[in-house]
Amino acid sequence: MTEPSASNRVTHDLVHEFKNHLAVIVGFCDLLLRELPDTDPRREDVLQMQKAGRDALALLPRLTTRMP
Amino acid sequence: MADRRPVLLVVDDEPAILGIVRRFAESEDFDVATHAGGRDLVAELPALKPDVALVDRNMPEVGGLDILRTIREIDPACQVILMTGEATVDSAVEAVKLGALDYLSKPLDFDRLRELLSTVRHGIERRRRLLAADTELASRFEFYGMIGRSPAMQELFDLIRRLAPHARTALLTGETGTGKELVARAMHRLGPRRDRRLVVFNCSAIVDTLFESELFGHTRGAFTGAVDSKAGLFETADRGTLFLDEVGELPLAVQAKLLRAIEYGEVQRVGSSEARRVDVRTIAATNRRLSDEVSAGRFRQDLYYRLNVVDIGLRPLRERREDIPYLTAAFVKEFGERFGKSLTGVSPGAERLLHNAPWPGNIRELRNMIERACMLSEGRMLSEREVLHALGGATQRGPTLPQPAAQADSLDAQPQLDGRTVERVLQQVGGNRSAAARRLGISRRALYRRLDAFGLR
């Protein structure tokens, strides 16, 4: 295996950073969903955020596997 | 202490993650401490005493695996869960091999984390209940300061109960540290002389020339230094009990007088021609095989038979290992209270160590070791490390000693305690004979006998 190129490493680090931020977003969504009562209408909003965050996380591996 | 909340330590370089985990774990009834990195953690661990740690694997300064290793090293009772952004099978296997409880990927799956925290909580509660149960049982199996659930000990207690009201003399045999003095005290307390004095005399702690005057007293001017007349221990113990520990160390000349005192209740102060009458129950103890001493001509046969009328044998700890958990629980409770530490017990690894140790010094050694471990302990449970450390202090200093260390005090019973060993130990302690005897687990007199036997004196 050759040394990863500089640009690949930058991509890799960026992906890692993104993942961390998304984990925070999803984590707080999870917390809110635990804390909001079942009848609270805002649950729907939080669920949307949580889903968007998870979808974004799911996209990340595709970025790294496309690297040469 | 019973309702104290378990402590979770979270280590992550991302403050938001620390916040998330804190809020989650607090709602699960954990106390939460957070740390932004591995630096300084080592110094703070003892004060934090976490029950479980959740550690990020990838941090800039100190990696999560190193933190895992450190925590497992310092406080094995603390479980460690690693978390990572990029979980792979290999890294998970590596973490678990290093002793991690589990390996979680981020974002954290709260359901999984909740399960892990409840596993930890149940573990703590189980250990706490076990100690409470062991302590409770220990008190139920306690008999005048002796603790034993094993059949051997229950039989012993029964024997003492039956003999104590009647026996006028008794011989207690058992290795060092098996509790011979406690048996003597129990016999005294359960006997008709309980309101009278129990006088304890250790025959190995005195020089040959003073035995007689110690035991039987002396008149004024009987020998140089005898400025006053003085009653001997037999007179002091009149109508009570005299406990002669390590009776095998008595010189032959004194043995004859001891026999007379026991048989006829007559003692004569040194320098006096007048015999005094005493009424003393004599309990003698030895860690040697007195029958061998008799064959070797070192112990009077008639005295042996007189003492041997009632012979109570104490089993070494290694032959009743089932008592170790109860003894341990009782000692942890005792020393935890004495040192003001809220110790709840010992870790499973420590328990295994205690169960398997050879215990040449028997219960006294176990008790001293627990005392040391309690003194050193930083956690709520004696860890394997602390126990190992304390054990090391007891037996490992002289690493050259044979493992079933020296407690039997006769030369024949201890063939592996050869001249070379004795010489080496003497050298290690710079020729200090008291220290050498202690290290060898024999009395000073026994050491002198060996030095003579090996021509080292």
Coordinates of C-alpha atoms in Angstrom, one line a residue, chain B residues 41-42 45 62 64-75:
Chain B
L41 CA -6.5 11.7 34.5
V42 CA -4.1 9.3 36.3
L45 CA -8.6 8.6 39.2
V62 CA -3.7 10.5 25.0
G64 CA -8.4 5.9 24.4
L65 CA -6.6 2.6 24.4
D66 CA -3.9 4.0 26.6
I67 CA -6.5 5.4 29.0
L68 CA -8.2 2.0 28.9
R69 CA -4.9 0.3 29.9
T70 CA -4.3 2.9 32.6
I71 CA -7.7 2.5 34.2
R72 CA -7.5 -1.3 34.1
E73 CA -4.1 -1.0 35.8
I74 CA -5.0 1.5 38.5
D75 CA -8.6 0.5 39.3

